[in-house]
PDB file of C-alpha atoms in Angstrom:
ATOM      1  CA  MET A   1      41.148 104.857  72.613  1.00  0.00           C
ATOM      2  CA  SER A   2      39.137 101.688  73.031  1.00  0.00           C
ATOM      3  CA  LEU A   3      38.508  99.945  76.321  1.00  0.00           C
ATOM      4  CA  LYS A   4      40.687  97.062  75.137  1.00  0.00           C
ATOM      5  CA  GLN A   5      43.592  99.434  74.472  1.00  0.00           C
ATOM      6  CA  TRP A   6      43.145 101.024  77.911  1.00  0.00           C
ATOM      7  CA  GLY A   7      43.235  97.584  79.494  1.00  0.00           C
ATOM      8  CA  THR A   8      46.374  96.629  77.621  1.00  0.00           C
ATOM      9  CA  GLY A   9      48.072  99.892  78.617  1.00  0.00           C
ATOM     10  CA  LEU A  10      47.123  99.431  82.256  1.00  0.00           C
ATOM     11  CA  LEU A  11      48.462  95.874  82.222  1.00  0.00           C
ATOM     12  CA  CYS A  12      51.799  97.035  80.767  1.00  0.00           C
ATOM     13  CA  CYS A  13      52.141  99.790  83.361  1.00  0.00           C
ATOM     14  CA  SER A  14      51.396  97.326  86.174  1.00  0.00           C
ATOM     15  CA  ALA A  15      54.024  94.937  84.836  1.00  0.00           C
ATOM     16  CA  LEU A  16      56.615  97.739  84.744  1.00  0.00           C
ATOM     17  CA  LEU A  17      55.814  98.784  88.295  1.00  0.00           C
ATOM     18  CA  LEU A  18      56.079  95.227  89.573  1.00  0.00           C
ATOM     19  CA  THR A  19      59.428  94.634  87.901  1.00  0.00           C
ATOM     20  CA  ALA A  20      60.747  97.847  89.491  1.00  0.00           C
ATOM     21  CA  CYS A  21      59.756  96.682  92.979  1.00  0.00           C
ATOM     22  CA  ARG A  22      62.033  94.721  95.264  1.00  0.00           C
ATOM     23  CA  VAL A  23      60.909  92.317  97.945  1.00  0.00           C
ATOM     24  CA  VAL A  24      62.130  93.450 101.379  1.00  0.00           C
ATOM     25  CA  ASP A  25      62.519  91.067 104.311  1.00  0.00           C
ATOM     26  CA  LEU A  26      60.721  91.855 107.542  1.00  0.00           C
ATOM     27  CA  ASP A  27      62.161  91.650 111.038  1.00  0.00           C
ATOM     28  CA  GLU A  28      60.480  89.977 114.017  1.00  0.00           C
ATOM     29  CA  ASN A  29      58.314  93.081 114.534  1.00  0.00           C
ATOM     30  CA  GLY A  30      57.091  93.133 110.937  1.00  0.00           C
ATOM     31  CA  LYS A  31      59.218  96.160 110.042  1.00  0.00           C
ATOM     32  CA  PRO A  32      61.178  96.151 106.775  1.00  0.00           C
ATOM     33  CA  VAL A  33      64.867  95.261 106.977  1.00  0.00           C
ATOM     34  CA  ILE A  34      66.623  97.832 104.836  1.00  0.00           C
ATOM     35  CA  PRO A  35      70.049  96.724 103.625  1.00  0.00           C
ATOM     36  CA  PRO A  36      72.815  99.212 104.441  1.00  0.00           C
ATOM     37  CA  ASP A  37      74.008 101.560 101.748  1.00  0.00           C
ATOM     38  CA  PRO A  38      77.575 100.456 100.910  1.00  0.00           C
ATOM     39  CA  ASN A  39      78.519 104.079 100.264  1.00  0.00           C
ATOM     40  CA  ALA A  40      77.064 105.402 103.505  1.00  0.00           C
ATOM     41  CA  LYS A  41      79.291 106.582 106.323  1.00  0.00           C
ATOM     42  CA  ALA A  42      79.666 104.014 109.099  1.00  0.00           C
ATOM     43  CA  SER A  43      77.431 104.716 112.062  1.00  0.00           C
ATOM     44  CA  PHE A  44      77.841 103.253 115.527  1.00  0.00           C
ATOM     45  CA  ALA A  45      74.976 105.172 117.121  1.00  0.00           C
ATOM     46  CA  ASN A  46      72.923 102.092 118.004  1.00  0.00           C
ATOM     47  CA  GLN A  47      75.792  99.848 119.133  1.00  0.00           C
ATOM     48  CA  THR A  48      77.506  99.548 122.485  1.00  0.00           C
ATOM     49  CA  PRO A  49      81.289 100.063 122.597  1.00  0.00           C
ATOM     50  CA  ALA A  50      81.708  96.349 123.395  1.00  0.00           C
ATOM     51  CA  GLN A  51      79.709  95.392 120.286  1.00  0.00           C
ATOM     52  CA  ILE A  52      81.765  97.746 118.125  1.00  0.00           C
ATOM     53  CA  ALA A  53      85.028  96.321 119.499  1.00  0.00           C
ATOM     54  CA  GLN A  54      83.968  92.711 118.942  1.00  0.00           C
ATOM     55  CA  GLN A  55      82.615  93.301 115.440  1.00  0.00           C
ATOM     56  CA  THR A  56      85.557  95.355 114.198  1.00  0.00           C
ATOM     57  CA  TRP A  57      88.455  93.664 116.002  1.00  0.00           C
ATOM     58  CA  ALA A  58      89.489  91.362 113.146  1.00  0.00           C
ATOM     59  CA  THR A  59      89.213  93.881 110.295  1.00  0.00           C
ATOM     60  CA  ARG A  60      89.717  97.301 111.836  1.00  0.00           C
ATOM     61  CA  VAL A  61      92.463  96.325 114.297  1.00  0.00           C
ATOM     62  CA  MET A  62      94.242  93.045 113.548  1.00  0.00           C
ATOM     63  CA  GLU A  63      94.078  93.190 109.753  1.00  0.00           C
ATOM     64  CA  GLN A  64      95.273  96.791 109.683  1.00  0.00           C
ATOM     65  CA  ALA A  65      97.965  96.065 112.251  1.00  0.00           C
ATOM     66  CA  ARG A  66      99.345  93.075 110.342  1.00  0.00           C
ATOM     67  CA  ASP A  67      99.210  94.825 106.963  1.00  0.00           C
ATOM     68  CA  HIS A  68     100.337  98.328 107.921  1.00  0.00           C
ATOM     69  CA  ALA A  69     102.387  98.097 111.128  1.00  0.00           C
ATOM     70  CA  LEU A  70     105.536 100.198 111.319  1.00  0.00           C
ATOM     71  CA  ASP A  71     108.796  98.390 111.903  1.00  0.00           C
ATOM     72  CA  ALA A  72     111.382  99.556 114.445  1.00  0.00           C
ATOM     73  CA  SER A  73     113.220 101.700 111.889  1.00  0.00           C
ATOM     74  CA  ALA A  74     110.075 103.468 110.631  1.00  0.00           C
ATOM     75  CA  LEU A  75     108.948 104.069 114.218  1.00  0.00           C
ATOM     76  CA  HIS A  76     112.309 105.650 115.035  1.00  0.00           C
ATOM     77  CA  ASN A  77     112.075 107.964 112.005  1.00  0.00           C
ATOM     78  CA  MET A  78     108.574 109.150 112.944  1.00  0.00           C
ATOM     79  CA  ALA A  79     109.164 109.561 116.665  1.00  0.00           C
ATOM     80  CA  ALA A  80     110.675 113.042 116.565  1.00  0.00           C
ATOM     81  CA  ASN A  81     107.765 114.655 114.710  1.00  0.00           C
ATOM     82  CA  ALA A  82     104.810 112.757 116.179  1.00  0.00           C
ATOM     83  CA  LYS A  83     102.602 114.834 118.470  1.00  0.00           C
ATOM     84  CA  GLY A  84     100.203 112.495 120.163  1.00  0.00           C
ATOM     85  CA  GLU A  85      99.674 110.154 117.223  1.00  0.00           C
ATOM     86  CA  SER A  86      99.040 106.430 117.571  1.00  0.00           C
ATOM     87  CA  PHE A  87     100.389 103.658 115.353  1.00  0.00           C
ATOM     88  CA  PHE A  88     100.499  99.912 115.004  1.00  0.00           C
ATOM     89  CA  VAL A  89     104.036  98.571 115.373  1.00  0.00           C
ATOM     90  CA  LYS A  90     105.603  95.157 114.804  1.00  0.00           C
ATOM     91  CA  ALA A  91     108.931  94.507 116.457  1.00  0.00           C
ATOM     92  CA  ARG A  92     111.263  91.785 117.635  1.00  0.00           C
ATOM     93  CA  GLY A  93     113.162  91.949 120.872  1.00  0.00           C
ATOM     94  CA  THR A  94     114.175  90.207 124.052  1.00  0.00           C
ATOM     95  CA  VAL A  95     112.034  90.334 127.173  1.00  0.00           C
ATOM     96  CA  GLU A  96     114.087  92.058 129.840  1.00  0.00           C
ATOM     97  CA  LYS A  97     111.538  91.898 132.630  1.00  0.00           C
ATOM     98  CA  VAL A  98     108.056  90.569 133.388  1.00  0.00           C
ATOM     99  CA  GLU A  99     106.195  92.496 136.077  1.00  0.00           C
ATOM    100  CA  LEU A 100     103.375  90.479 137.622  1.00  0.00           C
ATOM    101  CA  GLY A 101     103.192  92.166 141.038  1.00  0.00           C
ATOM    102  CA  ASN A 102     100.065  94.094 140.146  1.00  0.00           C
ATOM    103  CA  GLU A 103      97.540  91.457 139.127  1.00  0.00           C
ATOM    104  CA  ARG A 104      95.458  93.985 137.207  1.00  0.00           C
ATOM    105  CA  GLU A 105      98.250  95.697 135.268  1.00  0.00           C
ATOM    106  CA  ARG A 106     100.887  93.242 134.103  1.00  0.00           C
ATOM    107  CA  VAL A 107     103.777  94.613 132.068  1.00  0.00           C
ATOM    108  CA  VAL A 108     106.439  93.104 129.834  1.00  0.00           C
ATOM    109  CA  THR A 109     109.545  95.211 129.276  1.00  0.00           C
ATOM    110  CA  PHE A 110     111.606  94.725 126.124  1.00  0.00           C
ATOM    111  CA  THR A 111     114.115  96.851 124.224  1.00  0.00           C
ATOM    112  CA  LEU A 112     113.148  98.659 121.032  1.00  0.00           C
ATOM    113  CA  ASN A 113     115.513 101.080 119.272  1.00  0.00           C
ATOM    114  CA  ASP A 114     117.825 100.910 122.296  1.00  0.00           C
ATOM    115  CA  ARG A 115     115.065 102.041 124.643  1.00  0.00           C
ATOM    116  CA  PRO A 116     112.986 100.024 127.086  1.00  0.00           C
ATOM    117  CA  VAL A 117     109.334  99.642 126.147  1.00  0.00           C
ATOM    118  CA  GLN A 118     106.791  98.799 128.815  1.00  0.00           C
ATOM    119  CA  LEU A 119     104.184  96.713 127.047  1.00  0.00           C
ATOM    120  CA  GLN A 120     100.803  96.332 128.737  1.00  0.00           C
ATOM    121  CA  VAL A 121      99.466  92.764 128.616  1.00  0.00           C
ATOM    122  CA  GLY A 122      96.434  93.080 130.909  1.00  0.00           C
ATOM    123  CA  PRO A 123      94.079  92.237 132.360  1.00  0.00           C
ATOM    124  CA  MET A 124      93.792  96.038 132.464  1.00  0.00           C
ATOM    125  CA  ILE A 125      95.272  98.112 129.638  1.00  0.00           C
ATOM    126  CA  ARG A 126      95.314 101.897 129.819  1.00  0.00           C
ATOM    127  CA  GLY A 127      95.251 104.537 127.096  1.00  0.00           C
ATOM    128  CA  ASN A 128      93.698 105.095 123.681  1.00  0.00           C
ATOM    129  CA  ALA A 129      96.459 103.678 121.464  1.00  0.00           C
ATOM    130  CA  ILE A 130      94.423 100.799 119.969  1.00  0.00           C
ATOM    131  CA  ARG A 131      91.351 102.908 119.170  1.00  0.00           C
ATOM    132  CA  ASP A 132      93.367 105.772 117.728  1.00  0.00           C
ATOM    133  CA  ALA A 133      95.742 103.582 115.694  1.00  0.00           C
ATOM    134  CA  ALA A 134      92.645 101.952 114.160  1.00  0.00           C
ATOM    135  CA  GLY A 135      91.661 105.360 112.796  1.00  0.00           C
ATOM    136  CA  PHE A 136      88.465 106.055 114.716  1.00  0.00           C
ATOM    137  CA  LYS A 137      87.408 109.697 114.958  1.00  0.00           C
ATOM    138  CA  PHE A 138      85.188 111.430 117.487  1.00  0.00           C
ATOM    139  CA  GLU A 139      82.670 112.409 114.797  1.00  0.00           C
ATOM    140  CA  ASP A 140      81.968 108.716 114.076  1.00  0.00           C
ATOM    141  CA  PHE A 141      80.160 108.449 117.402  1.00  0.00           C
ATOM    142  CA  THR A 142      77.063 109.704 119.135  1.00  0.00           C
ATOM    143  CA  ASN A 143      78.922 111.432 121.952  1.00  0.00           C
ATOM    144  CA  GLN A 144      82.221 111.732 123.771  1.00  0.00           C
ATOM    145  CA  VAL A 145      81.290 109.085 126.324  1.00  0.00           C
ATOM    146  CA  GLN A 146      80.778 106.416 123.666  1.00  0.00           C
ATOM    147  CA  PHE A 147      84.064 107.407 122.001  1.00  0.00           C
ATOM    148  CA  ALA A 148      85.942 107.163 125.310  1.00  0.00           C
ATOM    149  CA  GLN A 149      84.334 103.840 126.212  1.00  0.00           C
ATOM    150  CA  LEU A 150      85.459 102.337 122.914  1.00  0.00           C
ATOM    151  CA  SER A 151      89.064 102.578 124.106  1.00  0.00           C
ATOM    152  CA  LYS A 152      88.226 100.513 127.173  1.00  0.00           C
ATOM    153  CA  ALA A 153      86.289  98.000 125.071  1.00  0.00           C
ATOM    154  CA  TYR A 154      89.204  97.579 122.647  1.00  0.00           C
ATOM    155  CA  ASN A 155      91.672  97.239 125.503  1.00  0.00           C
ATOM    156  CA  ARG A 156      89.533  94.476 127.036  1.00  0.00           C
ATOM    157  CA  GLU A 157      89.206  92.785 123.635  1.00  0.00           C
ATOM    158  CA  ALA A 158      92.984  92.799 123.173  1.00  0.00           C
ATOM    159  CA  VAL A 159      93.537  90.943 126.449  1.00  0.00           C
ATOM    160  CA  LYS A 160      91.243  88.110 125.301  1.00  0.00           C
ATOM    161  CA  HIS A 161      93.642  87.277 122.465  1.00  0.00           C
ATOM    162  CA  LEU A 162      96.945  87.386 124.369  1.00  0.00           C
ATOM    163  CA  PRO A 163      98.845  84.393 125.754  1.00  0.00           C
ATOM    164  CA  ALA A 164      99.423  84.009 129.471  1.00  0.00           C
ATOM    165  CA  VAL A 165     102.769  85.606 130.337  1.00  0.00           C
ATOM    166  CA  ASP A 166     104.864  84.531 133.323  1.00  0.00           C
ATOM    167  CA  GLU A 167     108.465  84.781 134.559  1.00  0.00           C
ATOM    168  CA  SER A 168     109.599  82.091 132.111  1.00  0.00           C
ATOM    169  CA  TRP A 169     109.313  84.711 129.334  1.00  0.00           C
ATOM    170  CA  GLN A 170     112.224  86.685 130.789  1.00  0.00           C
ATOM    171  CA  GLN A 171     115.323  86.783 128.573  1.00  0.00           C
ATOM    172  CA  GLN A 172     113.354  85.128 125.788  1.00  0.00           C
ATOM    173  CA  PRO A 173     113.084  86.495 122.220  1.00  0.00           C
ATOM    174  CA  VAL A 174     109.609  87.677 121.251  1.00  0.00           C
ATOM    175  CA  THR A 175     107.747  89.101 118.281  1.00  0.00           C
ATOM    176  CA  VAL A 176     105.359  91.833 119.325  1.00  0.00           C
ATOM    177  CA  LEU A 177     102.424  93.385 117.498  1.00  0.00           C
ATOM    178  CA  MET A 178     101.249  96.418 119.435  1.00  0.00           C
ATOM    179  CA  ALA A 179      99.562  99.790 119.348  1.00  0.00           C
ATOM    180  CA  VAL A 180     101.581 102.730 120.670  1.00  0.00           C
ATOM    181  CA  THR A 181     101.193 106.472 121.090  1.00  0.00           C
ATOM    182  CA  LEU A 182     104.071 108.760 120.146  1.00  0.00           C
ATOM    183  CA  ARG A 183     104.267 112.140 121.785  1.00  0.00           C
ATOM    184  CA  ASN A 184     107.255 114.502 121.641  1.00  0.00           C
ATOM    185  CA  GLY A 185     109.612 111.692 120.710  1.00  0.00           C
ATOM    186  CA  ALA A 186     108.514 109.434 123.561  1.00  0.00           C
ATOM    187  CA  LEU A 187     106.559 106.208 123.245  1.00  0.00           C
ATOM    188  CA  SER A 188     103.658 105.638 125.664  1.00  0.00           C
ATOM    189  CA  ASP A 189     100.549 103.533 126.249  1.00  0.00           C
ATOM    190  CA  ALA A 190     102.045 100.518 124.444  1.00  0.00           C
ATOM    191  CA  ALA A 191      99.290  97.897 124.280  1.00  0.00           C
ATOM    192  CA  ALA A 192      99.933  94.341 123.124  1.00  0.00           C
ATOM    193  CA  LEU A 193      97.776  92.959 120.312  1.00  0.00           C
ATOM    194  CA  ASP A 194      99.790  89.805 119.685  1.00  0.00           C
ATOM    195  CA  LEU A 195     102.760  88.419 121.569  1.00  0.00           C
ATOM    196  CA  GLN A 196     104.674  85.410 120.288  1.00  0.00           C
ATOM    197  CA  ARG A 197     107.530  83.725 122.050  1.00  0.00           C
ATOM    198  CA  GLU A 198     110.242  82.757 119.574  1.00  0.00           C
ATOM    199  CA  THR A 199     112.657  79.865 119.680  1.00  0.00           C
ATOM    200  CA  PRO A 200     116.044  81.118 121.030  1.00  0.00           C
TER     201      PRO A 200
END
């Protein structure tokens, strides 16, 4: 093979290699920014629970809750067989009582399926109902501490989006979007996601 043919072959190979390459952006430290694999499993290892809650609130919580919430009838049908499962629920009812005595744990009581539901409206919300209804699993996280702290972060995030509730809400009709835990037929840890006062 002549030198000219070698040169032409080398040029063609170089062109093929260049077209197969992709330019990668660099971060502030000069390291390549690798785009995430869309098929890769979500990883929260390098995020704080507060960051996870803020970034996933709209899609993982509110969007799922609005699109897939159980109504009162479906909740009633599932209650008997649920063993510590959490769900999003949308319901309408009348506020029977507003408890504001404890400034940190305010509660709105309304009737659902002929039973009183104590709905937590903050500023402190207890339980894991929001995290678990959103479908998070322990194996998604680095350790048990991070998984547990996500519940607290979600509960704090929920309070940011709720209206201020006072005694004037008593005996008023409301539409409630909430996360609840069902265990042995009983509803617990009801946490408000959205609370709208309706026109009587």
